[in-house]
Structures are given as C-alpha cells and as structure tokens.
XYZ file of C-alpha atoms in Angstrom:
728
model
C 0.002 -0.020 0.008
C 2.750 2.402 0.897
C 4.534 1.675 -2.405
C 1.419 2.566 -4.409
C 1.051 5.881 -2.488
C 4.715 6.650 -3.056
C 4.347 6.009 -6.843
C 1.284 8.248 -6.907
C 2.973 11.124 -5.224
C 6.067 10.740 -7.438
C 3.763 11.003 -10.492
C 2.189 14.151 -9.173
C 5.676 15.625 -8.571
C 6.700 14.778 -12.144
C 3.586 16.411 -13.573
C 4.258 19.563 -11.565
C 7.867 19.709 -12.753
C 6.945 19.159 -16.391
C 4.312 21.896 -16.138
C 6.886 24.262 -14.675
C 9.288 23.718 -17.573
C 6.530 23.593 -20.177
C 6.711 27.375 -20.767
C 10.258 27.042 -22.152
C 9.853 23.581 -23.733
C 10.726 20.368 -22.045
C 12.352 18.955 -25.168
C 14.614 22.025 -25.742
C 18.215 20.849 -26.086
C 19.670 24.246 -25.200
C 20.091 26.137 -21.965
C 17.068 28.240 -20.919
C 19.458 31.237 -20.549
C 20.019 31.146 -24.291
C 16.409 31.760 -25.190
C 15.952 34.724 -27.472
C 19.620 35.304 -27.969
C 21.287 36.062 -31.276
C 22.630 32.524 -31.835
C 22.691 30.433 -34.968
C 22.218 26.674 -34.471
C 23.608 24.255 -37.051
C 25.075 20.734 -37.219
C 28.170 18.924 -38.347
C 28.567 15.164 -38.942
C 32.307 14.564 -39.195
C 34.790 15.819 -36.661
C 37.414 18.126 -38.193
C 40.909 16.741 -38.195
C 42.810 20.011 -38.978
C 42.048 23.648 -38.046
C 45.594 24.801 -38.862
C 45.199 26.651 -42.176
C 48.399 25.159 -43.568
C 47.046 21.578 -43.279
C 43.256 21.957 -43.505
C 41.667 21.109 -46.817
C 38.342 19.336 -46.170
C 34.845 20.774 -46.401
C 34.058 19.695 -42.858
C 36.970 21.854 -41.710
C 36.659 24.954 -43.850
C 33.160 25.671 -42.455
C 35.080 26.702 -39.310
C 38.434 27.878 -40.647
C 36.907 30.226 -43.202
C 35.139 32.134 -40.413
C 38.313 32.471 -38.294
C 41.142 33.146 -40.741
C 41.246 35.995 -43.256
C 43.311 35.679 -46.457
C 43.947 38.896 -48.292
C 41.117 38.310 -50.784
C 37.604 37.065 -50.720
C 34.606 36.587 -53.054
C 31.771 39.082 -53.372
C 28.886 37.463 -51.540
C 26.136 38.313 -53.943
C 27.689 38.658 -57.480
C 27.579 35.788 -59.966
C 29.729 34.701 -61.724
C 32.083 34.822 -58.719
C 34.108 38.048 -58.342
C 37.184 38.455 -56.111
C 37.250 41.497 -53.873
C 39.632 42.603 -51.078
C 39.333 41.081 -47.629
C 42.298 42.396 -45.552
C 44.045 43.698 -48.682
C 43.694 47.288 -49.713
C 42.883 46.268 -53.291
C 43.171 43.361 -55.725
C 46.947 43.008 -56.372
C 48.059 43.768 -59.883
C 50.498 41.116 -61.283
C 53.685 42.156 -62.926
C 55.562 40.028 -65.428
C 59.330 39.651 -65.779
C 61.802 37.959 -68.091
C 64.893 35.966 -67.004
C 67.030 39.184 -66.709
C 64.486 40.796 -64.439
C 63.022 43.174 -67.049
C 59.368 43.946 -66.650
C 57.222 42.817 -69.521
C 53.952 44.256 -70.759
C 50.635 42.804 -69.507
C 49.926 41.220 -72.843
C 53.216 39.323 -73.006
C 53.005 35.729 -74.186
C 53.185 33.180 -71.426
C 56.285 31.535 -72.967
C 58.176 34.821 -72.474
C 57.229 35.255 -68.808
C 59.725 33.804 -66.414
C 58.392 35.285 -63.255
C 55.186 36.848 -61.963
C 55.186 39.097 -58.913
C 52.048 39.808 -56.796
C 52.488 42.752 -54.464
C 49.872 42.833 -51.691
C 49.144 45.711 -49.350
C 46.982 45.040 -46.352
C 44.715 47.458 -44.481
C 46.140 49.070 -41.336
C 44.370 48.845 -37.992
C 43.283 45.140 -38.197
C 43.771 43.196 -34.940
C 43.962 39.507 -34.087
C 41.350 37.891 -31.780
C 42.200 37.898 -28.034
C 44.734 35.128 -27.299
C 47.197 34.168 -24.594
C 50.044 34.088 -27.108
C 50.093 37.899 -27.290
C 50.320 38.534 -23.452
C 53.438 40.241 -22.060
C 54.318 41.006 -18.454
C 55.333 44.367 -17.062
C 58.969 43.731 -17.971
C 57.954 43.181 -21.609
C 58.606 39.425 -21.556
C 56.191 36.885 -22.993
C 54.001 35.637 -20.208
C 53.065 32.264 -21.663
C 55.891 31.372 -24.073
C 57.952 29.368 -21.595
C 55.506 27.586 -19.317
C 56.887 25.489 -16.439
C 55.445 22.056 -15.391
C 53.901 23.758 -12.380
C 52.190 26.363 -14.487
C 50.765 23.646 -16.722
C 49.124 21.763 -13.955
C 46.033 23.942 -14.007
C 45.907 24.234 -17.838
C 43.629 21.742 -19.622
C 42.228 23.946 -22.390
C 42.943 27.386 -23.930
C 40.361 29.149 -21.863
C 42.210 28.170 -18.678
C 44.723 30.897 -19.356
C 43.851 33.946 -17.197
C 45.021 36.697 -19.578
C 44.665 37.356 -23.285
C 45.815 40.225 -25.507
C 46.055 41.133 -29.180
C 48.120 42.995 -31.626
C 47.821 44.553 -35.050
C 47.921 42.431 -38.156
C 51.075 42.961 -40.162
C 52.358 41.876 -43.568
C 54.927 39.694 -41.751
C 52.115 37.485 -40.535
C 51.272 36.549 -44.145
C 54.912 35.968 -44.950
C 55.195 33.662 -41.975
C 52.235 31.566 -43.115
C 53.630 31.163 -46.633
C 56.886 29.830 -45.123
C 54.806 27.355 -43.050
C 53.863 25.626 -46.273
C 57.350 24.059 -46.279
C 57.503 23.303 -42.487
C 59.071 19.873 -42.029
C 56.615 18.931 -39.196
C 53.610 19.947 -41.136
C 52.085 18.256 -44.155
C 50.407 20.889 -46.269
C 48.283 19.310 -49.002
C 49.136 22.192 -51.389
C 52.922 22.178 -50.725
C 53.600 20.053 -53.871
C 51.567 22.437 -56.056
C 52.915 25.569 -54.521
C 56.514 24.342 -54.606
C 56.158 24.297 -58.449
C 55.126 28.002 -58.360
C 56.474 29.934 -55.428
C 60.093 30.684 -56.190
C 62.552 28.917 -53.838
C 59.885 26.997 -51.885
C 61.458 23.569 -52.615
C 64.902 24.751 -51.540
C 63.300 26.340 -48.480
C 61.765 23.070 -47.516
C 65.300 21.466 -47.676
C 66.691 24.345 -45.569
C 64.046 23.966 -42.921
C 64.479 20.184 -42.808
C 68.146 20.650 -42.178
C 67.471 23.256 -39.490
C 65.004 20.817 -37.843
C 67.591 18.002 -37.814
C 70.221 20.264 -36.224
C 68.129 22.068 -33.635
C 69.280 22.009 -30.044
C 68.119 19.270 -27.756
C 64.885 20.331 -26.059
C 64.173 23.108 -28.567
C 60.733 22.630 -30.028
C 60.094 25.851 -31.827
C 61.447 26.295 -35.403
C 61.583 30.072 -35.877
C 60.860 30.650 -39.535
C 61.770 34.292 -39.243
C 65.425 33.267 -39.138
C 65.267 31.622 -42.623
C 64.641 33.648 -45.817
C 62.407 32.422 -48.597
C 63.463 33.660 -52.003
C 59.945 33.927 -53.366
C 58.442 36.128 -50.679
C 59.584 39.598 -49.733
C 58.562 41.819 -46.825
C 58.400 45.360 -48.261
C 57.136 47.303 -45.263
C 54.855 46.814 -42.279
C 51.735 46.475 -44.399
C 53.139 45.254 -47.770
C 54.660 42.061 -49.048
C 55.157 40.380 -52.399
C 55.091 36.792 -53.740
C 57.165 35.787 -56.661
C 56.123 32.776 -58.695
C 57.523 30.874 -61.695
C 56.019 31.709 -65.071
C 52.439 32.865 -65.514
C 49.708 31.337 -63.330
C 46.475 33.381 -63.557
C 44.725 31.141 -60.966
C 47.146 32.268 -58.277
C 44.764 35.111 -57.346
C 42.153 32.545 -56.447
C 44.581 30.943 -53.939
C 44.939 34.306 -52.212
C 41.261 33.920 -51.177
C 41.936 30.611 -49.380
C 42.928 29.972 -45.711
C 46.290 28.531 -46.869
C 47.375 32.176 -47.423
C 45.769 33.582 -44.212
C 48.090 35.186 -41.626
C 49.592 33.287 -38.761
C 51.383 35.285 -36.091
C 54.752 33.924 -35.082
C 53.746 34.347 -31.390
C 51.005 31.721 -31.775
C 53.355 29.397 -33.492
C 55.872 29.801 -30.689
C 53.244 29.512 -28.000
C 51.782 26.260 -29.409
C 55.185 24.664 -29.912
C 55.624 24.108 -26.172
C 55.661 20.383 -25.430
C 53.467 20.681 -22.327
C 50.708 22.238 -24.484
C 51.117 19.721 -27.338
C 50.619 16.898 -24.852
C 47.330 18.489 -23.725
C 46.231 18.893 -27.425
C 46.433 22.722 -27.081
C 47.665 23.308 -30.602
C 46.912 25.433 -33.632
C 45.137 22.425 -35.090
C 42.702 22.566 -32.178
C 42.609 26.261 -31.223
C 42.968 28.537 -34.277
C 43.849 32.187 -34.003
C 42.842 34.674 -36.620
C 41.473 38.120 -37.497
C 38.179 36.943 -38.880
C 34.576 37.682 -37.665
C 34.474 34.661 -35.369
C 36.714 32.748 -32.991
C 36.442 29.195 -31.809
C 35.555 29.272 -28.094
C 34.578 25.596 -27.617
C 36.020 22.560 -29.377
C 34.442 19.273 -28.461
C 34.291 17.581 -31.880
C 32.476 14.593 -30.556
C 29.663 16.747 -29.237
C 29.638 20.416 -30.240
C 31.731 23.306 -31.481
C 31.111 26.918 -30.742
C 32.007 30.111 -32.721
C 31.600 33.491 -31.039
C 31.930 36.932 -32.520
C 35.582 38.252 -32.494
C 35.489 41.467 -30.402
C 38.424 42.732 -32.390
C 36.943 42.267 -35.828
C 37.682 45.018 -38.276
C 35.077 47.363 -39.924
C 33.294 45.527 -42.742
C 29.895 46.059 -44.096
C 27.185 44.051 -45.905
C 27.395 44.589 -49.707
C 25.121 47.293 -51.149
C 25.067 45.898 -54.750
C 24.353 42.422 -56.102
C 22.453 40.688 -58.898
C 19.142 41.837 -60.353
C 17.144 39.221 -58.372
C 18.823 39.891 -54.989
C 16.746 42.932 -54.074
C 13.538 41.076 -54.944
C 14.727 38.142 -52.819
C 15.373 40.446 -49.818
C 19.112 40.017 -50.013
C 19.862 43.790 -49.930
C 17.778 44.797 -46.858
C 20.871 45.022 -44.760
C 23.038 46.831 -47.335
C 25.764 48.908 -45.645
C 25.287 47.451 -42.153
C 28.249 46.404 -40.068
C 29.166 42.708 -40.096
C 28.798 40.158 -38.604
C 25.102 40.086 -37.556
C 25.175 36.884 -35.485
C 26.786 36.786 -32.069
C 27.367 33.111 -31.630
C 27.123 29.899 -33.772
C 26.591 26.585 -32.066
C 27.327 23.418 -34.131
C 26.072 20.135 -32.727
C 27.356 16.820 -33.986
C 24.654 14.718 -35.481
C 25.615 11.496 -37.056
C 22.075 10.363 -37.992
C 19.763 12.241 -40.400
C 16.432 11.514 -38.595
C 17.333 13.254 -35.277
C 18.659 16.244 -37.316
C 15.499 16.408 -39.307
C 13.198 16.213 -36.311
C 15.129 18.933 -34.416
C 14.942 21.114 -37.496
C 11.151 20.769 -37.700
C 10.974 21.643 -33.994
C 12.934 24.813 -34.657
C 16.084 23.734 -32.801
C 18.236 23.800 -35.935
C 17.969 26.761 -38.167
C 18.969 25.049 -41.413
C 19.177 21.484 -42.725
C 19.990 19.558 -45.802
C 17.429 17.037 -47.031
C 18.040 13.359 -46.710
C 16.346 10.788 -48.956
C 13.995 9.692 -46.161
C 12.638 13.127 -45.686
C 12.642 14.440 -49.262
C 9.021 13.671 -50.027
C 7.926 15.314 -46.792
C 9.885 18.429 -47.610
C 9.937 18.917 -51.420
C 7.528 18.689 -54.347
C 8.192 19.092 -58.027
C 6.065 21.455 -60.005
C 5.969 22.766 -63.557
C 9.080 21.768 -65.586
C 10.548 19.827 -62.751
C 10.954 22.926 -60.626
C 11.348 22.161 -56.920
C 9.523 23.873 -54.135
C 8.555 23.101 -50.536
C 5.476 21.071 -49.673
C 2.413 22.749 -48.169
C 3.354 21.418 -44.726
C 6.793 23.103 -44.941
C 5.251 26.313 -46.344
C 2.844 26.554 -43.443
C 5.831 26.396 -41.088
C 7.463 29.323 -42.993
C 10.250 27.000 -44.215
C 11.756 27.876 -47.598
C 13.918 25.987 -50.095
C 17.138 27.334 -51.562
C 18.733 25.468 -54.406
C 21.940 25.709 -56.394
C 24.063 23.625 -58.704
C 27.060 22.753 -56.711
C 30.499 23.323 -58.250
C 31.324 19.848 -56.958
C 31.793 16.295 -58.006
C 31.422 12.948 -56.131
C 33.409 10.084 -57.563
C 34.584 6.561 -56.915
C 38.379 6.423 -56.979
C 40.560 3.512 -57.970
C 43.969 3.499 -56.277
C 46.368 3.302 -59.257
C 49.124 1.918 -56.909
C 47.002 -1.171 -56.251
C 48.098 -4.226 -58.321
C 44.532 -5.215 -59.160
C 42.760 -1.993 -60.009
C 45.913 -0.013 -60.847
C 48.593 -2.483 -62.029
C 52.351 -2.538 -61.471
C 53.549 -3.276 -64.979
C 52.367 -2.730 -68.532
C 50.392 -5.940 -68.716
C 48.760 -5.418 -65.355
C 47.963 -1.861 -66.129
C 46.133 -2.852 -69.355
C 44.122 -5.488 -67.418
C 43.327 -2.973 -64.697
C 42.193 -0.335 -67.156
C 39.650 -2.602 -68.753
C 38.462 -3.659 -65.285
C 37.905 -0.063 -64.379
C 36.019 0.621 -67.652
C 33.741 -2.413 -67.036
C 32.978 -1.206 -63.509
C 32.285 2.298 -64.825
C 29.630 0.931 -67.159
C 28.150 -1.436 -64.499
C 27.596 1.142 -61.694
C 24.420 2.886 -62.798
C 24.694 6.400 -61.378
C 21.408 7.475 -63.084
C 19.683 4.925 -60.802
C 21.778 6.127 -57.809
C 20.743 9.724 -58.277
C 17.116 8.718 -58.663
C 17.093 6.516 -55.538
C 19.388 8.131 -53.090
C 19.543 11.806 -54.257
C 15.891 12.142 -55.369
C 17.069 13.361 -58.702
C 19.328 16.026 -57.214
C 22.287 15.434 -59.451
C 23.752 15.165 -62.952
C 25.714 12.028 -63.971
C 29.333 13.070 -64.417
C 31.086 12.618 -67.688
C 34.457 14.035 -66.521
C 35.889 15.658 -63.401
C 34.738 19.175 -64.493
C 31.372 20.281 -63.118
C 28.768 22.412 -64.811
C 29.280 26.125 -64.570
C 33.020 25.809 -64.974
C 34.902 26.820 -68.151
C 35.816 23.616 -69.998
C 32.585 21.755 -69.274
C 30.912 20.274 -72.286
C 27.146 19.681 -72.477
C 25.104 17.462 -74.793
C 26.554 15.028 -77.301
C 30.014 16.695 -77.282
C 30.139 16.147 -73.506
C 29.433 12.480 -73.125
C 31.898 9.847 -71.995
C 32.077 7.399 -74.954
C 33.603 4.668 -72.810
C 30.421 4.467 -70.751
C 27.644 6.009 -72.916
C 26.256 5.823 -76.444
C 24.323 8.812 -77.828
C 20.890 7.585 -78.792
C 17.830 9.774 -79.507
C 19.374 13.037 -78.560
C 20.424 11.787 -75.148
C 23.162 9.698 -73.515
C 22.405 6.016 -72.838
C 24.547 3.824 -70.611
C 26.191 0.917 -72.438
C 24.865 -2.574 -71.726
C 26.103 -4.978 -69.068
C 27.088 -7.264 -71.984
C 29.588 -4.660 -73.050
C 30.917 -4.391 -69.503
C 31.285 -8.226 -69.285
C 33.274 -8.309 -72.529
C 35.730 -5.778 -71.075
C 35.835 -7.730 -67.807
C 36.787 -10.963 -69.715
C 39.436 -9.013 -71.662
C 40.784 -7.868 -68.303
C 41.309 -11.498 -67.291
C 38.143 -11.997 -65.225
C 35.516 -13.849 -67.331
C 32.269 -13.798 -65.400
C 34.126 -12.345 -62.355
C 36.582 -15.331 -62.089
C 40.273 -14.706 -62.070
C 41.537 -16.632 -65.085
C 44.952 -17.224 -63.383
C 43.703 -18.607 -60.086
C 40.161 -19.673 -60.747
C 39.079 -17.712 -57.686
C 36.200 -15.169 -57.638
C 37.319 -11.537 -57.963
C 37.089 -9.772 -54.662
C 37.483 -5.969 -54.489
C 37.660 -3.741 -51.359
C 35.657 -0.485 -50.899
C 36.712 1.873 -48.141
C 33.903 4.174 -46.853
C 33.033 6.324 -43.933
C 29.450 5.093 -43.770
C 27.475 4.993 -40.485
C 23.761 5.674 -40.940
C 21.047 3.393 -42.144
C 20.835 5.403 -45.400
C 24.571 4.753 -45.870
C 23.978 1.013 -45.388
C 21.305 1.141 -48.152
C 23.734 2.794 -50.495
C 26.352 0.226 -49.816
C 23.878 -2.657 -50.402
C 23.041 -0.962 -53.712
C 26.746 -0.655 -54.547
C 27.307 -4.337 -53.904
C 24.498 -5.162 -56.292
C 26.190 -2.991 -58.966
C 29.377 -5.025 -58.769
C 27.366 -8.270 -58.546
C 26.175 -7.528 -62.105
C 29.668 -8.477 -63.113
C 29.852 -11.247 -60.534
C 32.457 -9.258 -58.597
C 32.354 -9.505 -54.891
C 32.610 -6.086 -53.157
C 33.835 -6.105 -49.574
C 33.025 -2.927 -47.656
C 35.531 -1.562 -45.123
C 33.922 1.116 -43.058
C 35.943 3.520 -40.795
C 35.808 7.054 -39.351
C 36.755 10.018 -41.574
C 40.089 10.681 -39.934
C 41.186 7.011 -40.298
C 39.864 7.074 -43.903
C 42.051 10.088 -44.636
C 45.140 8.329 -43.254
C 44.440 5.292 -45.455
C 44.160 7.454 -48.533
C 47.316 9.422 -47.673
C 49.292 6.134 -47.305
C 47.764 4.486 -50.365
C 46.180 1.713 -48.385
C 42.704 1.861 -49.968
C 41.842 -0.066 -53.126
C 38.536 1.560 -54.100
C 36.960 4.508 -52.225
C 34.331 7.138 -52.572
C 35.178 10.828 -52.208
C 34.174 14.224 -53.506
C 35.603 17.643 -54.384
C 34.172 21.096 -53.866
C 35.855 23.559 -56.186
C 38.123 26.037 -54.392
C 37.878 28.525 -57.246
C 35.925 28.659 -60.568
C 38.455 27.364 -63.040
C 38.804 23.874 -64.671
C 42.436 23.733 -63.355
C 40.905 23.220 -59.884
C 39.355 19.919 -60.976
C 41.984 18.741 -63.476
C 44.851 19.096 -60.940
C 43.176 16.277 -58.923
C 44.621 13.865 -61.475
C 47.954 15.600 -62.147
C 50.858 13.145 -61.495
C 53.008 15.443 -59.266
C 49.907 16.024 -57.075
C 49.886 12.253 -56.038
C 48.725 11.744 -52.475
C 51.334 8.997 -51.768
C 54.808 10.494 -51.571
C 53.778 14.071 -52.455
C 50.895 14.654 -50.036
C 48.930 16.261 -52.878
C 45.261 16.041 -53.772
C 45.538 13.375 -56.457
C 43.980 10.729 -54.128
C 44.061 7.896 -56.700
C 47.748 8.509 -57.436
C 47.078 8.678 -61.184
C 50.153 9.540 -63.264
C 49.921 9.755 -67.062
C 52.823 11.504 -68.780
C 50.781 12.797 -71.697
C 48.099 14.188 -69.380
C 50.696 15.800 -67.138
C 52.283 17.552 -70.074
C 48.841 18.930 -71.255
C 48.074 19.978 -67.650
C 51.310 21.990 -67.376
C 50.525 23.806 -70.593
C 46.783 24.344 -69.822
C 47.162 25.648 -66.308
C 48.921 28.896 -67.290
C 46.711 29.728 -70.262
C 43.976 32.335 -70.385
C 40.504 30.994 -71.311
C 39.870 30.627 -74.993
C 39.452 28.127 -77.834
C 43.067 26.923 -77.665
C 42.715 26.203 -73.956
C 39.433 24.448 -74.514
C 40.970 22.051 -77.091
C 43.674 20.999 -74.652
C 41.077 20.461 -71.929
C 39.061 18.288 -74.281
C 42.149 16.124 -75.002
C 42.895 15.832 -71.270
C 39.352 14.717 -70.575
C 39.530 12.191 -73.415
C 42.690 10.677 -71.752
C 40.944 10.494 -68.395
C 37.853 8.789 -69.796
C 39.983 6.157 -71.516
C 42.159 5.432 -68.439
C 39.158 5.712 -66.002
C 41.036 6.341 -62.833
C 37.675 7.611 -61.474
C 34.223 6.163 -61.785
C 32.982 9.673 -62.525
C 29.905 9.633 -60.321
C 27.794 12.758 -60.319
C 27.607 16.470 -59.815
C 25.133 17.287 -56.955
C 22.413 19.836 -56.822
C 22.315 21.471 -53.349
C 18.993 21.678 -51.629
C 18.769 23.469 -48.305
C 15.824 24.172 -46.033
C 15.840 27.430 -43.969
C 13.428 28.656 -41.337
C 11.815 32.001 -41.888
C 13.956 33.622 -39.223
C 17.192 32.729 -41.084
C 17.968 35.576 -43.461
C 20.473 36.805 -46.058
C 21.120 33.303 -47.424
C 22.553 32.919 -50.983
C 24.089 29.412 -51.135
C 27.346 28.618 -52.923
C 30.273 26.374 -52.367
C 33.067 28.589 -53.630
C 32.847 31.335 -51.040
C 33.072 29.723 -47.567
C 33.264 32.684 -45.241
C 29.530 33.447 -45.397
C 28.525 33.290 -41.778
C 29.213 37.013 -41.270
C 26.431 37.813 -43.779
C 23.738 35.668 -42.194
C 21.067 37.120 -39.921
C 18.818 35.562 -37.313
C 15.436 36.871 -36.027
C 15.782 35.364 -32.521
C 12.439 36.706 -31.303
C 10.533 35.019 -34.210
C 12.401 31.816 -33.644
C 11.539 31.779 -29.941
C 7.839 32.407 -30.736
C 7.755 29.570 -33.235
C 9.601 27.161 -30.919
C 7.001 27.684 -28.194
C 4.222 27.303 -30.721
C 5.624 24.095 -32.174
C 6.700 22.440 -28.928
C 3.761 22.760 -26.588
C 3.819 19.908 -24.133
C 0.836 17.497 -24.333
C -0.220 16.622 -20.753
C -3.478 14.745 -21.323
C -1.861 11.298 -21.615
C -0.175 11.822 -18.254
C -3.402 13.162 -16.815
C -5.287 10.088 -18.075
C -2.637 7.718 -16.585
C -2.912 9.619 -13.254
C -6.693 9.322 -13.219
C -6.496 5.635 -13.915
C -3.899 5.205 -11.215
C -6.084 7.028 -8.742
C -9.095 4.988 -9.621
C -7.055 1.785 -9.227
C -5.796 2.929 -5.797
C -9.292 3.535 -4.373
C -10.261 -0.130 -3.980
C -6.888 -0.820 -2.364
C -7.382 2.052 0.059
C -10.754 0.731 0.982
C -9.520 -2.843 1.449
C -6.714 -1.520 3.506
C -9.023 0.390 5.808
C -11.371 -2.662 6.225
C -8.245 -4.765 7.112
C -7.160 -2.111 9.689
C -10.643 -1.963 11.216
C -10.846 -5.766 11.480
C -7.437 -5.915 13.109
C -8.389 -3.262 15.654
C -11.659 -5.128 16.594
C -9.711 -8.456 17.043
C -7.239 -6.713 19.289
C -10.069 -5.276 21.398
C-alpha cells in the first residue's frame, strides 16, 4: 500500500515539474538562458581533423576555418559569376611579369616569355587579431606564456584556462610567416607540392628547414621561420609584401582567397610549440587564432563546437550591390550594415539524419539539408521539374534554396593497387579494362534517382557544370560508358561491360589465373541506415559483373590516413571547387599531385605523362578556344584510363526557417557566416508554438492510477478496522 502511495505522489511531482518547464519547452536541447539570444544553431557530422590553415583542406573543416582566418582576398557574396574582392588587402593585387633578366614585360606578354610573375599585396592598417594568450606580455615586456613550467601547466587543460589574453595589429609579416609554413618539415600541407612548383625557392626552403630541424638544439621545440629567408616572398614594409612565382599562373589570385594564405602570427606558432601544451592537445590544429569575424571558443568535436563573435573584428559592411534578383529576394535589406550580424554559432554533432531532421522541424536547428528519407515530406516538383517546398513546410514558413554545386562525387581506383591499378604494362592494361567495365556497370542514373531524389547530374568528366571547359550534350558524353541515342546519352549494356571484364582477365568475375572469384575492397566512412542502403546498392552493381565487393567502413580521420598512405583499393570521395576554373578539377589527377609520396590532392595516385604535359600547358593559359581544345584532350585521356568512376555533380537543396535571413548558397565562397542574420524573437515564438507539451496522456494515466488505488485504500481500511476489533 505504501509503495502505491509513493508512486502516486512521485507521478504528481513529475507532472508539476513538467508543467513548470513547459513554458520554455521540455524537449529544448539548449540552456534556458540562451532563449531569445542572437545565436545560430547548425550541425556537423564529421569531426574536423585540422584547423591549422596550412594543413586543413576538407569541407568539414573549412566551415570553421573560413570564419576564423582571413586571407587577403575574398569573393563578393552576391555577385555571379564569382568576383574576387579585397578582404584584408587594400585592393586586388596587380600582377607584374618579368623575363629571365628581371626586365618587366607588358601585361599582354606571351606566357612563354614570362619567367616570373610578382604579386604585391598591401593590407589594411588597424586590423587586430582575436584575443589570445600568445600575445600577452608581463610588465617587464617578456612573453608571459611562451615558456611555461610544469607547475604552471598543472592547471591548464584547455585554452580558456589561461587567465590573460591580449592582441596586436595584423602585419604583412604574418602573411609571410604563413607562406613559409607551407614548407615546414613537421607539417604536411596538401598544397605544398603544387605551390613548390610555383613559389620561387619553396622547394629549396623546405630542404633548408628540414636541415634546421635536424640540427636544432636538444629540447628546442620551436622552429623560428623568421630566421630563414624564402626567395619567393619579400617583406616590403609593415603592411606590404610580395610573392614571386615561376612563369604565368592566372589562378594564383584565387589561392589568395583561401585559408592557406591567411596570416599566422609567429607568437601563436611559438606558444603552441611548447611540449606541455602539445601533450594536452592545445595546438593550432585545435585552437585557431585569426582576425576573422568569429573565433572558436569551444571545441568538443564529438559533441559540439562553438564560434563566437571576435570582439576585435575590423570594420566590414554588408554589400550594397548584387544581382538583379537579389533585391527582390530580400538580400539587400541590410546593405551597408556592419558585419557580422550573429553573435554566436553553435554546431552540434549529429551522425544520423532523422534526429537532425526532427530537431529542425521543432525549430532547434535553423537550417538543414534534405536526406532521402525526408525528401518527399519536404519537397515537391512542379511545372518543368521545378522544386518547391510542400504545403506542410510552407505553413511552417520554411523555404527551399537550391543551387547547382560546383562539386563532383566520384569513386576512385587506387592506381598503386596491383589489381585496379597495375604494377607493370600488362597489369595496367588489365586494370584499365576492369575499371572501364565497372564504370559501365555502376548505374549512377539509378543512384541519383534512388538516393539523391534526382538532385544530381551524372558526371562525364571531373569538370562540373558552370566551369569553363565543361561540355554539355553530345559533345560532352563519356564514350567509354555511354552511347548517344535519340538526342540523349544511354549507358552501355552490361554485356559490353562483361566483354571488357573478360578481356581484363576475369571472365564472369573469375580470375583466369587462379580460378578464384574476383574480390574488391571498398573503403567508406558510412554509418547511418541510409549509408547502409547505399552500400547494399553498390554491392549489387558489382554483382552484375559477378564481382564480390567487400566494404571496409571507418571514421573519416582514419579514412584520410588510409588514402594518404595508399592503403585503400577503391573509395568514394568528393571535391568542392576552391575556385571557378577547370584547373581546380583537373589538378586532382595531375601526377605530381599524387597523395602518396607528395601529399597532394591526387587521391588515386594517377600519373599519365601525356596528361601531365597537357596540364602543365593548360594551367597557365587564359580562357579561350586553344585552352578548350587542350582540356578536351585531357578529358579524353581520363575517360579512357578511367582512374575515377565519374559519379555525379550534386544539386544542393537546403531548407531554411523564416527567421534565417540573407542566405545565398554557394560552395566557392566559404566565409559566409558573417552575412547571415537571425530573427531570434521570431524563432523563440515559433519554438514555443511548435513544442507545446501534451499533458493529457499523463493526466489520463494519473486518473487511472487514482481509480485503481481507491479499492486498495478501501480494502486496507477494512483490514485495519478488523485488526483493531480483534485486538479489542
């Protein structure tokens, strides 16, 4: 009886507590103190591995680094096609051309006559770094935190444990220092191989630093790059520096808009080099320091990451001009207003799509992509295949933003693997036909229909639509995989693929030499149920050729390690263009950019001498018919060799709540957070409206429990009365 009464009163207490929190929302994942604040809530699925701009080169990393670091240039947020504008630079640098004797050449000089190009960059004065302990000095003018003792480190576990922070003005030397870091022997910059071919003296500088590293004093952990001069970079004055590159390379301006060329203060490099901090994972890879609009104040990549407004951010304003449709779309309402608009950005790690989707519908995430399992609930096709939100989404004030991504997703074949790549001429010929057969068998039209809800274009080459060099229609099909029938491409038959497979030495999927079934290995980072469905589909594609596909799943960081070491056989990856030029796609298959040995971005380690020669000629050319012919030949070589199964170019669909404003999606410009705006009051109103607690089931259970207790109470009282009479 007592147990029943205790349960009853516990239920009453729970109801009272739920009613008390009902005003704010009992399912709210955020602190009540954050209600109504100017905070953007978003998600990430893969933990970033590198936040040091010299090493970071993944899309899951640049969503953070692009808000923290400021290279000299950036893209205009609203203009299309994309236009470079100054960020910290005073103006777009004008390139000067020189011959071998150092004589300046006219701007129209032929590329064959240009031996050097020089970019002189002047930065704006008065820009300051974010607050950071690396800049703190004591009263005697000594660095307070540059030589920490073991005792001092006992109370330090994260960067915020340091009591004091300070700042200083951005100088040209900080940009010079970062360019030197590209050759640092302890760092592995993914663009070092490429930049070593361009920046004068960078290869020799890497040798010089390696020698200095080998001969540094015992116990010395900091390699002071200021002591070692790099021929190709010159400090002119406090606010001006120049970069000297080999030949003519028009795309170099685009690189000046990427975090690789953002400033790093030597003080931060010195501060983070201390062994005691490295052991506690207090490094530049974990705690970046920049001049951008935001700074990383919380880094728990297994749970959440937080960006907060940099109190030292420079004067920058929302653009006042854009495209013709921008004013109609409300993208110029904040013209001329100071940036950034949002005070804080909270990223929560969500590995599964369903929880992410449900929290978005409840208003707890401000934006979301659209998974296959929620596509029909969110999007409907009208008219000529035009996509719009469903009535349910429209009633919630949710809008759809779409754009053709300057991206490609592909399946890569490791060319160093003896089966899919080949070690000698005979093996390479066999492997090429094997790759061609697989390219025909894997039906990406079906993949796009099933898993992307039609949001994609089957790729015919690495180059995505919207980029110079891309061919559409009949001129653009891959003749290894498609035939042109009835004014459209049609994938070749499985019969054709099986003939190629037999020519490769695997008739009906059986190794002619051993008599054993052909088994191939597919490395992925899949986790969700949707991923498992994709992998089941992929196995079936290979099964068309009687090839057994073994899936090896791992986390993204481990996956990156396997690719870097060449330990994967087949893998799936993608590429978002860094800048709007075909060179940015074609360099992914340039031999000297091999991942293994060169730490480049050629993840499949493809190396074709003819292709390399064409690439070297094409990369320095201005756009035009001659360049297009070379690109066409390069693409023809790639289609024949099939180092990639070309996959597809995605169409980006994003859902945004009505309170999320100033959104113009793109994948070229990544420093877009400063332009976004949140109506926190509207969001709070909608959250309350959409998340009203429903108490009637609990009330019903309580009523039933009370009714069930009454007979027990009566029986108990009768029992007590009988006991009392017997005692009397």
